[in-house]
mmCIF file of C-alpha atoms in Angstrom:
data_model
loop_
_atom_site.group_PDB
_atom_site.id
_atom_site.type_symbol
_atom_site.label_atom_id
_atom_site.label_comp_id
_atom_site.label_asym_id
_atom_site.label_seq_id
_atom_site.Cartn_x
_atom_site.Cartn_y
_atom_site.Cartn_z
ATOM 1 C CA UNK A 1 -47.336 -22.415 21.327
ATOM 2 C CA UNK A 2 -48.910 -20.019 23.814
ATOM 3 C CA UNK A 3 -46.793 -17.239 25.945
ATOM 4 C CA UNK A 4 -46.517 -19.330 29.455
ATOM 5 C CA UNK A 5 -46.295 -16.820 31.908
ATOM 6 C CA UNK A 6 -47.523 -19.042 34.665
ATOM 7 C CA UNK A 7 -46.383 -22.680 35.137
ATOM 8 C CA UNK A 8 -42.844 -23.017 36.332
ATOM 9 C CA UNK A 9 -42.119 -27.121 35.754
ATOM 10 C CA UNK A 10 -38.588 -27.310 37.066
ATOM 11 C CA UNK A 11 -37.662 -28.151 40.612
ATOM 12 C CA UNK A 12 -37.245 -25.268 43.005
ATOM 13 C CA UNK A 13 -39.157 -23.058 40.676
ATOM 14 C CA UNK A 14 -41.873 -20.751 42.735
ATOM 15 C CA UNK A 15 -44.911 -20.746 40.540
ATOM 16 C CA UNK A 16 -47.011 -18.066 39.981
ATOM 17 C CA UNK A 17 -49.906 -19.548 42.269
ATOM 18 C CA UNK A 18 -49.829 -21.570 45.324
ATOM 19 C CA UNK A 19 -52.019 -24.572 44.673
ATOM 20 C CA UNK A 20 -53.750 -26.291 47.395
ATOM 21 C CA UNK A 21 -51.241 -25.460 50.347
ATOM 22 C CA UNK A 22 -52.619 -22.906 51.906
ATOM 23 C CA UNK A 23 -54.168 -24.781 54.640
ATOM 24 C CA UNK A 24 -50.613 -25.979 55.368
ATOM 25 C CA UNK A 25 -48.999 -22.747 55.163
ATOM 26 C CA UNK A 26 -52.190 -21.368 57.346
ATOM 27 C CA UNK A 27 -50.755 -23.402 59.894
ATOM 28 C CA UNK A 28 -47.104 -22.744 59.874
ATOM 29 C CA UNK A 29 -47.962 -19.093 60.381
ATOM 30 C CA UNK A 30 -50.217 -19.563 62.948
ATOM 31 C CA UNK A 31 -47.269 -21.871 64.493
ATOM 32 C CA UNK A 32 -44.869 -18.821 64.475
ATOM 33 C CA UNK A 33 -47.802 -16.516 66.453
ATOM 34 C CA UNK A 34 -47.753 -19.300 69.564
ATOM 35 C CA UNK A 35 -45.159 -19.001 72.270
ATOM 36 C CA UNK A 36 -41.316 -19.486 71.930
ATOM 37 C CA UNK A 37 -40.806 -23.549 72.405
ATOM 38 C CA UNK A 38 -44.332 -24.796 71.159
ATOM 39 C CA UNK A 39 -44.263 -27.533 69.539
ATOM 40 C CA UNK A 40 -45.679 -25.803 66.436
ATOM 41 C CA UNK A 41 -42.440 -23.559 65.974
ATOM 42 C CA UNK A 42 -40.301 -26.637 65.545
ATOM 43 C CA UNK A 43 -41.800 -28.173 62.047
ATOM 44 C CA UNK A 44 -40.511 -30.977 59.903
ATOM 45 C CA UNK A 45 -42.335 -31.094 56.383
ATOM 46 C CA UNK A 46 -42.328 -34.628 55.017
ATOM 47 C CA UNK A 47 -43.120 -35.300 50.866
ATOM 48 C CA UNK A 48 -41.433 -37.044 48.025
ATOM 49 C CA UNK A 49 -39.932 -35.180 45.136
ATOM 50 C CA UNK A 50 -41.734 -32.832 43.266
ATOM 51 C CA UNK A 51 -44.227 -32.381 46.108
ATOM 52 C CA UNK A 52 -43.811 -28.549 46.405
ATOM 53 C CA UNK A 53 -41.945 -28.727 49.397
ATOM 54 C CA UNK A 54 -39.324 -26.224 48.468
ATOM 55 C CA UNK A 55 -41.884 -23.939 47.081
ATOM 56 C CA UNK A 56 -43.837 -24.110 50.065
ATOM 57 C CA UNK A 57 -40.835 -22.867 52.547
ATOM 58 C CA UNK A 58 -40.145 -20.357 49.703
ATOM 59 C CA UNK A 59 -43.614 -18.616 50.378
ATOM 60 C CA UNK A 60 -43.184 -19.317 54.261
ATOM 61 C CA UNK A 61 -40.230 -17.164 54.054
ATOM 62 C CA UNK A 62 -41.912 -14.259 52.239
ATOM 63 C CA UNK A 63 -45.032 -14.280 54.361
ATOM 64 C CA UNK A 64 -43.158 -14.503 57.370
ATOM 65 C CA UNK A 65 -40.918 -11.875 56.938
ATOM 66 C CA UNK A 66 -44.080 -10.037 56.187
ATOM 67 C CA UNK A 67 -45.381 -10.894 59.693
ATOM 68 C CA UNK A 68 -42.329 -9.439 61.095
ATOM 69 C CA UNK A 69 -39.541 -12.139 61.086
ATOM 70 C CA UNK A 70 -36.018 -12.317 60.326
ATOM 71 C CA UNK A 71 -36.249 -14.908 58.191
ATOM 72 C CA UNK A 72 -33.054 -17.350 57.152
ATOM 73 C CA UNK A 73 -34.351 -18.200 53.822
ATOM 74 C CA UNK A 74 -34.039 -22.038 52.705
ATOM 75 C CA UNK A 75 -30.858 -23.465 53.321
ATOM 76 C CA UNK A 76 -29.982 -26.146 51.671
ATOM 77 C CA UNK A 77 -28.296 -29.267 54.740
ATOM 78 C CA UNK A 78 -24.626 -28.971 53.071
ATOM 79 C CA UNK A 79 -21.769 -28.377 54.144
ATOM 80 C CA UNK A 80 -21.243 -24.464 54.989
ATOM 81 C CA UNK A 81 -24.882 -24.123 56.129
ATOM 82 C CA UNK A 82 -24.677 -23.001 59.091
ATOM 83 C CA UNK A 83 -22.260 -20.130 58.535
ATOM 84 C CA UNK A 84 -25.231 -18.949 55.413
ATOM 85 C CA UNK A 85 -27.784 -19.550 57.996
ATOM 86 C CA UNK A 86 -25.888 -16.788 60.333
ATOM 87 C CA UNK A 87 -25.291 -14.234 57.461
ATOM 88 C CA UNK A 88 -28.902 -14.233 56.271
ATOM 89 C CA UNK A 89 -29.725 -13.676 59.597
ATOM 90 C CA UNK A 90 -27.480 -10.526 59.665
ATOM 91 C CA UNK A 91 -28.915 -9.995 56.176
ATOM 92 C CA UNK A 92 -32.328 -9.941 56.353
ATOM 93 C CA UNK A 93 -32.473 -8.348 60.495
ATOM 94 C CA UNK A 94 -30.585 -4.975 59.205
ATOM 95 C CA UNK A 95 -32.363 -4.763 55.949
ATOM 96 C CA UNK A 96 -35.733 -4.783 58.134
ATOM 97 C CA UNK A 97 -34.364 -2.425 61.190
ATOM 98 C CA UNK A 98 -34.141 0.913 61.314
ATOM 99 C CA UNK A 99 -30.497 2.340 61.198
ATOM 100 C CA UNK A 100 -30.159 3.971 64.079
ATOM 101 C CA UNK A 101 -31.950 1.135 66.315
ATOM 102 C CA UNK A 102 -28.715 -0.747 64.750
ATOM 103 C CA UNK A 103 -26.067 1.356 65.287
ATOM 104 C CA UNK A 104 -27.265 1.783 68.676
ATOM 105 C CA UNK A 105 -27.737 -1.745 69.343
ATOM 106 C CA UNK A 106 -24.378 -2.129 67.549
ATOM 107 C CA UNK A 107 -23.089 -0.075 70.519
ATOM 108 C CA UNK A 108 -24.951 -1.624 73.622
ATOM 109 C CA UNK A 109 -24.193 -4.969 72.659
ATOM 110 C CA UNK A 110 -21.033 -4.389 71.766
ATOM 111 C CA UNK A 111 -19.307 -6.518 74.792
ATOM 112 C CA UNK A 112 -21.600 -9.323 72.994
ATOM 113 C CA UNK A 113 -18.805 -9.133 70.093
ATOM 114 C CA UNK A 114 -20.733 -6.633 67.549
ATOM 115 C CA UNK A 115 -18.955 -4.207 65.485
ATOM 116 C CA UNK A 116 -22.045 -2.360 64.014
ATOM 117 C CA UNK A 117 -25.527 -3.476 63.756
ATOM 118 C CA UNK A 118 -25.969 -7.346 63.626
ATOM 119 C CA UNK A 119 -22.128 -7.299 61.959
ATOM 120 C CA UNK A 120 -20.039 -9.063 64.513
ATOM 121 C CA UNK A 121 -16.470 -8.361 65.768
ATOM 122 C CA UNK A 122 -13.517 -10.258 63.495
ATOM 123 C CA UNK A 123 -12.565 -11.671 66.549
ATOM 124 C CA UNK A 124 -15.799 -13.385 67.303
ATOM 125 C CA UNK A 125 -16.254 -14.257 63.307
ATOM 126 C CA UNK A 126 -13.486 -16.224 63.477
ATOM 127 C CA UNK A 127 -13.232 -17.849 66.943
ATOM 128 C CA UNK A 128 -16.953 -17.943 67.448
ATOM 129 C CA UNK A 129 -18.928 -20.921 67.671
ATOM 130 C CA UNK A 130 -22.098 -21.329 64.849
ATOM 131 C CA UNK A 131 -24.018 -21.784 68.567
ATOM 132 C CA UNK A 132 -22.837 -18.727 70.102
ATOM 133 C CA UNK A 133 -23.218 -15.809 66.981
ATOM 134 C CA UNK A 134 -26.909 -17.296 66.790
ATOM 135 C CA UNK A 135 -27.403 -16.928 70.376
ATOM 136 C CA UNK A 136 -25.818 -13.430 69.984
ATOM 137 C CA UNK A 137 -28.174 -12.484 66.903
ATOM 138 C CA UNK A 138 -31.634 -14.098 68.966
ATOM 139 C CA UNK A 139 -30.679 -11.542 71.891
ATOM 140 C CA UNK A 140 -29.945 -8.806 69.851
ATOM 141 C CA UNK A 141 -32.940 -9.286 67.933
ATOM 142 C CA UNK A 142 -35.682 -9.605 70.748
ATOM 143 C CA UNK A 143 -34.261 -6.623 72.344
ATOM 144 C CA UNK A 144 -35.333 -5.007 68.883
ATOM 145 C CA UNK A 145 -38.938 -7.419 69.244
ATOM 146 C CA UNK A 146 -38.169 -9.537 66.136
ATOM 147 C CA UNK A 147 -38.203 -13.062 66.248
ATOM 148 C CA UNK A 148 -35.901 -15.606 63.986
ATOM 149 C CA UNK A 149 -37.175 -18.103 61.459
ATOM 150 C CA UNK A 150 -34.586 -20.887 60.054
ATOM 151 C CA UNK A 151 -35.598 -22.625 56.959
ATOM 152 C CA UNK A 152 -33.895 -25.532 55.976
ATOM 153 C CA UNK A 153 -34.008 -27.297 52.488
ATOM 154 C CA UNK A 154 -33.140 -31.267 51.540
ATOM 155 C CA UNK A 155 -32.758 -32.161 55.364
ATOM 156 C CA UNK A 156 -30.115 -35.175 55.157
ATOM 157 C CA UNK A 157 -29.453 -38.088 57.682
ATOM 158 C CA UNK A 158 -26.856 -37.553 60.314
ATOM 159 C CA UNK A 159 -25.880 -34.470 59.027
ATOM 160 C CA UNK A 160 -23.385 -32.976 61.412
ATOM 161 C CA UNK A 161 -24.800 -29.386 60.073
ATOM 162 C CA UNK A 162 -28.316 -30.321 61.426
ATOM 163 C CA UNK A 163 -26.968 -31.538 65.001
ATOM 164 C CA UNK A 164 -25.540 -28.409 65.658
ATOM 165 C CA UNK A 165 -28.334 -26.564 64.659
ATOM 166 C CA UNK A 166 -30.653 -28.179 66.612
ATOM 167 C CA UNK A 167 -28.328 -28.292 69.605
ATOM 168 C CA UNK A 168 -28.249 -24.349 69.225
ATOM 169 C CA UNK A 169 -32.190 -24.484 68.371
ATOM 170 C CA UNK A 170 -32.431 -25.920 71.861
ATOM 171 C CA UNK A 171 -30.474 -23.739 74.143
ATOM 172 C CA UNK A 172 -32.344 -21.073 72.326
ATOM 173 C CA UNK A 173 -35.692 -22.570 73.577
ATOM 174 C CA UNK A 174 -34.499 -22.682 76.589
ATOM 175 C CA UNK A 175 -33.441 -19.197 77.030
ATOM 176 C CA UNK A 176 -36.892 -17.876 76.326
ATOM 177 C CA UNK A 177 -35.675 -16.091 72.853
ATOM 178 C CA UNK A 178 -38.333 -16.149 70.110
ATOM 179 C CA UNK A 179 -37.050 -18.752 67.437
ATOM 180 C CA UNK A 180 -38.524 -21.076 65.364
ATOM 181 C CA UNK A 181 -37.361 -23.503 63.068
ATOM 182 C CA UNK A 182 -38.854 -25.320 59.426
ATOM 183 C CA UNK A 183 -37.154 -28.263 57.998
ATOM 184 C CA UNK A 184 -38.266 -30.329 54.874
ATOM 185 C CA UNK A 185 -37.180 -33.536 53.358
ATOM 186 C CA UNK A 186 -37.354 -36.698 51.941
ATOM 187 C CA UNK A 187 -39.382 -38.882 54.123
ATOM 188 C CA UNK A 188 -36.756 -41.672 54.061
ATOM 189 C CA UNK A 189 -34.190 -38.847 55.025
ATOM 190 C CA UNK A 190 -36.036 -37.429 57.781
ATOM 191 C CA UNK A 191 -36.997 -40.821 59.269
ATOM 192 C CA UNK A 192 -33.291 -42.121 59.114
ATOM 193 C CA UNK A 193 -32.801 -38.667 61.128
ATOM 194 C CA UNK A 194 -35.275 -38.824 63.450
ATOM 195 C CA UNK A 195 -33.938 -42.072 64.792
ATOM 196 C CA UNK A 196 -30.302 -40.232 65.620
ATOM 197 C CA UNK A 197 -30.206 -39.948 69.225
ATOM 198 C CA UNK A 198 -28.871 -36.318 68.907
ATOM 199 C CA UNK A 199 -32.133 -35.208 67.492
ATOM 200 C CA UNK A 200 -34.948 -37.251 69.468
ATOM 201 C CA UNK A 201 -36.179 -33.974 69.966
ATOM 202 C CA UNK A 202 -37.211 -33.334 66.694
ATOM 203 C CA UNK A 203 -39.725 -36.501 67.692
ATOM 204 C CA UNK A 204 -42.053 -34.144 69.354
ATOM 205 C CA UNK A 205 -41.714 -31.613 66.620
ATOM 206 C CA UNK A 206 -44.966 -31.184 64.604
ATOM 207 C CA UNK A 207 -44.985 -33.388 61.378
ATOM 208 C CA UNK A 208 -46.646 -32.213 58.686
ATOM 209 C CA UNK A 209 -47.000 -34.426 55.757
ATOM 210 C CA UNK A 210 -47.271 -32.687 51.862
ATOM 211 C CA UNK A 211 -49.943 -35.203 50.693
ATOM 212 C CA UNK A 212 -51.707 -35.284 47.178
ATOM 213 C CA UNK A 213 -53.639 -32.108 45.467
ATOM 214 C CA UNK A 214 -57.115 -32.252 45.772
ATOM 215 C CA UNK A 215 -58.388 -32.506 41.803
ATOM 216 C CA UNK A 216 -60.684 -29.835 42.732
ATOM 217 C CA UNK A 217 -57.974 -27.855 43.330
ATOM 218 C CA UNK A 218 -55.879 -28.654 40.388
ATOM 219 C CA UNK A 219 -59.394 -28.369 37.941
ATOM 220 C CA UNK A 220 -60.039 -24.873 39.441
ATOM 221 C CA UNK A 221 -56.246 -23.872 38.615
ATOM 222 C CA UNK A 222 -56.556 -25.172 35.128
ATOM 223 C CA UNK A 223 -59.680 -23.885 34.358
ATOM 224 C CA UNK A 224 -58.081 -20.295 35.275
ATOM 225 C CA UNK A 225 -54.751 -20.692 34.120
ATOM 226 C CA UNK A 226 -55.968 -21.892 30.666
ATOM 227 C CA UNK A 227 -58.246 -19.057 29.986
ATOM 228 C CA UNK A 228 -55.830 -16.532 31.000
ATOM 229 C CA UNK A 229 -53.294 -18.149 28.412
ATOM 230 C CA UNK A 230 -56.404 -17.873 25.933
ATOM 231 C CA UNK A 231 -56.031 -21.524 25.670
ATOM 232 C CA UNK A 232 -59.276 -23.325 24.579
ATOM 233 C CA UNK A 233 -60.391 -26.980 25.299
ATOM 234 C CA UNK A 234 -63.608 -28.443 26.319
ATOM 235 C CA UNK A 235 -64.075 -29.521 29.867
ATOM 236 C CA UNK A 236 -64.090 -33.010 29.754
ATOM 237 C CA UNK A 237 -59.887 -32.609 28.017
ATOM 238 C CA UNK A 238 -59.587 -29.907 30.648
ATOM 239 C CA UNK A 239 -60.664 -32.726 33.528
ATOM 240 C CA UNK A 240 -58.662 -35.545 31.702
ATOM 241 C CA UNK A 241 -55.605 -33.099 32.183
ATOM 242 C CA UNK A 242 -56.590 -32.741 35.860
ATOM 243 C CA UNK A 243 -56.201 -36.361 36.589
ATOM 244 C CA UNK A 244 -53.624 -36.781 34.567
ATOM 245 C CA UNK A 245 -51.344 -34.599 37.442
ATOM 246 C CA UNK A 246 -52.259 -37.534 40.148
ATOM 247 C CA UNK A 247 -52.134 -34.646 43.160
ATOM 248 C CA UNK A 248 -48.406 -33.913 42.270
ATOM 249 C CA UNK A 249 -47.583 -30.068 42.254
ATOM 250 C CA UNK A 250 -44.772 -30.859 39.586
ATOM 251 C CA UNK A 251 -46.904 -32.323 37.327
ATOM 252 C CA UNK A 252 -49.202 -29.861 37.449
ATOM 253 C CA UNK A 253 -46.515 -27.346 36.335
ATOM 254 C CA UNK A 254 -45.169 -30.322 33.878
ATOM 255 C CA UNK A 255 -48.877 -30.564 32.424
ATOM 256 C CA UNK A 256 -49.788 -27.440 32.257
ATOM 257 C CA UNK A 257 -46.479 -25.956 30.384
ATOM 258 C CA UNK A 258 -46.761 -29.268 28.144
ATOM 259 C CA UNK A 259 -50.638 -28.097 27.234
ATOM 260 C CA UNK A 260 -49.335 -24.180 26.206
ATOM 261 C CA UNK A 261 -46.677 -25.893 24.318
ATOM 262 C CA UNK A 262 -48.600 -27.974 22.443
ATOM 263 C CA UNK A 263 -51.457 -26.060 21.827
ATOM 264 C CA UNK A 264 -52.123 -24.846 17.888
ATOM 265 C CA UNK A 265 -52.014 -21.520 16.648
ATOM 266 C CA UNK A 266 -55.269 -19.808 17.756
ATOM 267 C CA UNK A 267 -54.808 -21.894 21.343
ATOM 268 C CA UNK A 268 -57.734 -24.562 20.428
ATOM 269 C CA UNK A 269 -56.187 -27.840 22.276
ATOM 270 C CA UNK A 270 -57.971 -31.243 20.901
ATOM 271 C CA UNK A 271 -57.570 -34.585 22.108
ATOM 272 C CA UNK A 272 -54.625 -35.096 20.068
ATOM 273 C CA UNK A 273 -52.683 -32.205 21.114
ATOM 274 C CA UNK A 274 -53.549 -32.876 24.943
ATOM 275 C CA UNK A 275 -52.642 -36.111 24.662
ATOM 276 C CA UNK A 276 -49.278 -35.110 23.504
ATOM 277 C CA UNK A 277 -48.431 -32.818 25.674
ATOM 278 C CA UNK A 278 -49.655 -35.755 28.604
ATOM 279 C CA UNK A 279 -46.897 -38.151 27.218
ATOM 280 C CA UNK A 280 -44.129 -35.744 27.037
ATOM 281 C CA UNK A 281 -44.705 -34.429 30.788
ATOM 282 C CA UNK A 282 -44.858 -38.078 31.883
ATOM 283 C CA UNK A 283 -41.994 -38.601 29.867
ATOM 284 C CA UNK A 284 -40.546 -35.941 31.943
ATOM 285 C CA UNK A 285 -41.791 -37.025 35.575
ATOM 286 C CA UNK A 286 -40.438 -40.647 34.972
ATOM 287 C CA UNK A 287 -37.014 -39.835 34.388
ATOM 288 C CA UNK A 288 -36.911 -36.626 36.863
ATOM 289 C CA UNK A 289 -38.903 -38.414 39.443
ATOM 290 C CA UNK A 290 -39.030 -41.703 39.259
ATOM 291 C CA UNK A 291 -35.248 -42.454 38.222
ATOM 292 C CA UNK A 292 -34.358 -40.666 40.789
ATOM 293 C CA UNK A 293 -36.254 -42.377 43.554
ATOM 294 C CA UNK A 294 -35.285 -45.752 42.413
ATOM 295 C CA UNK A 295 -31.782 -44.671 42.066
ATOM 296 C CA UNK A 296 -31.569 -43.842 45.554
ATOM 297 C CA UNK A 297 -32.710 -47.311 46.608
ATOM 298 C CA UNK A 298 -31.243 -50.767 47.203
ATOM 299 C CA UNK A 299 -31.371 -53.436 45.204
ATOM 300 C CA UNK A 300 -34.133 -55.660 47.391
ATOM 301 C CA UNK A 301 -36.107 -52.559 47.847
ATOM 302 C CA UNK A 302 -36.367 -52.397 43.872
ATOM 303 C CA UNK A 303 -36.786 -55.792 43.800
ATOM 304 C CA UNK A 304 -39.743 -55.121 46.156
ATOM 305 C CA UNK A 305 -41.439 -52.933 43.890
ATOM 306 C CA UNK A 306 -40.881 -55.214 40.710
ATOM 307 C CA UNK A 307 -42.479 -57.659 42.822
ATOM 308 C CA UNK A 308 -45.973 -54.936 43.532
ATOM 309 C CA UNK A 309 -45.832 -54.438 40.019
ATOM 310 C CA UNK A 310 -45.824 -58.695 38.798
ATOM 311 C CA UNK A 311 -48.594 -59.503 41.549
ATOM 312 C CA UNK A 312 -50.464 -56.450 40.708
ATOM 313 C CA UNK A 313 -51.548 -53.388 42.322
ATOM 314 C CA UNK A 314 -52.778 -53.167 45.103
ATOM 315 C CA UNK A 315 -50.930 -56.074 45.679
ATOM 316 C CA UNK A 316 -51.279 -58.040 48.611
ATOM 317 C CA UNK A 317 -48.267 -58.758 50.788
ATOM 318 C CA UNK A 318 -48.710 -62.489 50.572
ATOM 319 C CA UNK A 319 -48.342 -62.242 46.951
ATOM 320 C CA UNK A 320 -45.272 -59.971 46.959
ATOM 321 C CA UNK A 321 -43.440 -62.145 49.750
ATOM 322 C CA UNK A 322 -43.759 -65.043 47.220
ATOM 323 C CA UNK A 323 -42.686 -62.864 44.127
ATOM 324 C CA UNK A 324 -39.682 -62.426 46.265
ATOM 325 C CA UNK A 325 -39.147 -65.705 46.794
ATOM 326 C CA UNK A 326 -38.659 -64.996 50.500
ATOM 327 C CA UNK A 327 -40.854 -65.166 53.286
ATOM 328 C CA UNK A 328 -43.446 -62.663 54.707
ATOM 329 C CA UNK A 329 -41.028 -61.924 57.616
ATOM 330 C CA UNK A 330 -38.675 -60.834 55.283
ATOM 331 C CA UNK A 331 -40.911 -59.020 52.987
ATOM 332 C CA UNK A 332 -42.339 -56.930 55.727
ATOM 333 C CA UNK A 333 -39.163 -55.355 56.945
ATOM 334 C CA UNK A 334 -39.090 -53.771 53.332
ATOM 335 C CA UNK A 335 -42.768 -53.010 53.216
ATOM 336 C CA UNK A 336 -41.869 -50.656 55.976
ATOM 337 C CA UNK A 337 -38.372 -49.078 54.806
ATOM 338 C CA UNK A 338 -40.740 -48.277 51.552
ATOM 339 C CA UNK A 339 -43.591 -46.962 53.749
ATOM 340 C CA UNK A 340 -41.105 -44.957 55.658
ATOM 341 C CA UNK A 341 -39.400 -43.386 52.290
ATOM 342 C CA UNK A 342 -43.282 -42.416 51.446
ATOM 343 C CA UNK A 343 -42.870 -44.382 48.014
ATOM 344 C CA UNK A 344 -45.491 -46.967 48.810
ATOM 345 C CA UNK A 345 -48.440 -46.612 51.224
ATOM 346 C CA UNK A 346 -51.392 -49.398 52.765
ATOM 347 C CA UNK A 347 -54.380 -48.560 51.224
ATOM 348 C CA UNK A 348 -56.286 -51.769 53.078
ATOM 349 C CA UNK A 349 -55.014 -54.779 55.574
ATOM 350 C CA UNK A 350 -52.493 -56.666 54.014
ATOM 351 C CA UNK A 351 -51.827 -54.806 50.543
ATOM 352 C CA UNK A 352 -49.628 -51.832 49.411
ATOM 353 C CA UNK A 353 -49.965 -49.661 46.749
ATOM 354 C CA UNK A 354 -47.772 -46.798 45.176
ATOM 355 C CA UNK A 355 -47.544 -43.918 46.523
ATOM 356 C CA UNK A 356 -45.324 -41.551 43.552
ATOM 357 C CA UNK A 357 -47.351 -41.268 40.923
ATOM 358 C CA UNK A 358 -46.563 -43.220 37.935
ATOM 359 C CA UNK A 359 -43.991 -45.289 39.765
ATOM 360 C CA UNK A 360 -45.831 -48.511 38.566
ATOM 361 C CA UNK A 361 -45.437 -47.426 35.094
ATOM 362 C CA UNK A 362 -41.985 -46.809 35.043
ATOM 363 C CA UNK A 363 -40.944 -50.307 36.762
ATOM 364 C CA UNK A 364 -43.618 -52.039 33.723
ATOM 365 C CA UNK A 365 -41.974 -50.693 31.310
ATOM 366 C CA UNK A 366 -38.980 -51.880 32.200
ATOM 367 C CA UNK A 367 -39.946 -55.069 33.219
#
């Protein structure tokens, strides 16, 4: 087995290289350099497991804070969110401001309920709305020229957590402060949020959609990952692995830490050894991925996809109605529930087709 300094093939995980998302994160900075209440500084990032989204606000975070924001890194939608959201705030806006800027904005805002810097008051800490100490921080912090970035992680449904925030979000927008805000879930999840009348706001937010890896992408990051891990395997293995990670960013980490583990001494990978290592992180992207995303399903949704899978893919809705045993009314109302979870997609008229990779597999298997 080879040293793997480089893949990271667990969820979460920041990898050593940001594969293919640039243009995406291109535009989320260029979002935060537009006016307070564009469009563009209210984002919602949309992809199915394993399709970097975490990673992605990760590097967000660390690039913006570069550019000059105070940046709430991700925040998991949980309960006690909003009360981490306000102390990384206070966090990361004194650990980027000079000291006596704070102290003395710690002493002209003090009527706003600060002790010192952005520390506030125990009075207002514990009879303080989550609205009003980010109002209090946004102020404090333009006075200073900084603007605020909130990051959230694994947006839920009707969260409670998330109403408030974008209640707050709003006010903010309207009082001029510079704010922005990046959420990213499941599409399912957002969708089911996005129809709560709380948060029809969030409808003119900017989507932005985590879609496949280009393969020329993936082959590029192979190509250089491998020889830096003195790894050796001829091109056409090397392209075999490529396809193998179907655009996902997990399975590229999967792959490629699967390809230094089973590589021989000396680092010479053959077709049997790639092949191995292809099964095991498959293996490991079924039940990771794909259990998961069934599990959170119902039982007619499954029954769907079991019915894709007998007619054959790209099956054709006709076909999957009648697999059903139900009508193409019927049948359509979960075509879209699966459409709107991003599990399966249209790729023509009249047929669907699955959208996580290996999904089809999984269900055959077990068939």
């Amino acid at each position: 087995m080879a040293t793997d300094p480089i893949f990271s093939p667990s969820f979460g995980n920041r990898p050593s290289k940001l594969v293919g998302r640039e243009p995406v994160l291109a535009e989320l900075l260029a979002g935060l350099g537009s006016v307070p209440g564009s469009r563009d500084r209210a984002v919602v990032l949309l992809g199915q497991r394993g399709s970097g989204k975490t990673v992605l606000l990760w590097e967000l975070a660390e690039r913006a804070s570069d550019a000059g924001f105070v940046v709430a890194t991700p925040t998991i939608a949980s309960d006690g969110m909003l009360e981490r959201i306000v102390e990384k705030i206070q966090d990361a806006g004194e650990s980027g401001m000079d000291k006596r800027k704070l102290r003395l904005a710690g002493g002209n805002l003090g009527a706003l309920g600060f002790s010192a810097g952005l520390q506030f008051t125990r009075e207002v800490q514990e009879s303080k709305s989550f609205q009003h100490k980010l109002t209090q921080l946004a102020r404090a912090l333009s006075k200073q020229g900084k603007g605020i970035l909130i990051l959230v992680d694994e947006l839920q449904a009707n969260s409670p957590e998330i109403r408030q925030l974008v209640i707050a979000y709003q006010e903010l927008v309207g009082e001029g402060l510079n704010i922005a805000i990046v959420m990213a879930g499941l599409p399912g999840a957002v969708s089911a949020t996005l129809n709560d009348k709380v948060l029809t706001f969030l409808n003119r937010a900017r989507k932005t959609e985590l879609g496949p890896l280009s393969f020329a992408d993936v082959d590029a990051f192979y190509k250089d990952s491998f020889e830096r891990l003195g790894l050796s395997l001829s091109s056409d293995l090397r392209r075999t692995a490529s396809h193998a990670v179907n655009g996902s960013p997990y399975l590229l980490q999967l792959i490629g830490h699967n390809m230094a583990l089973y590589s021989p001494e000396g680092g010479a990978l053959d077709e049997e050894s790639v092949g191995e290592a292809l099964r095991t992180a498959q293996e490991d992207y079924e039940n990771d991925v794909c259990k998961t995303t069934l599990a959170a399903l119902s039982a007619r949704d499954v029954d769907f996809l079991h019915a894709m899978v007998e007619v054959g893919v790209p099956a054709k809705m006709a076909g999957v109605a009648k697999a059903m045993g139900e009508s193409p009314d019927y049948a359509q109302k979960y075509r879209r529930r699966l459409m709107d979870s991003g599990i399966i997609l249209s790729p023509e008229r009249g047929k669907v087709s699955f959208a996580v990779p290996y999904l089809e597999e999984y269900l055959r298997a077990r068939v």
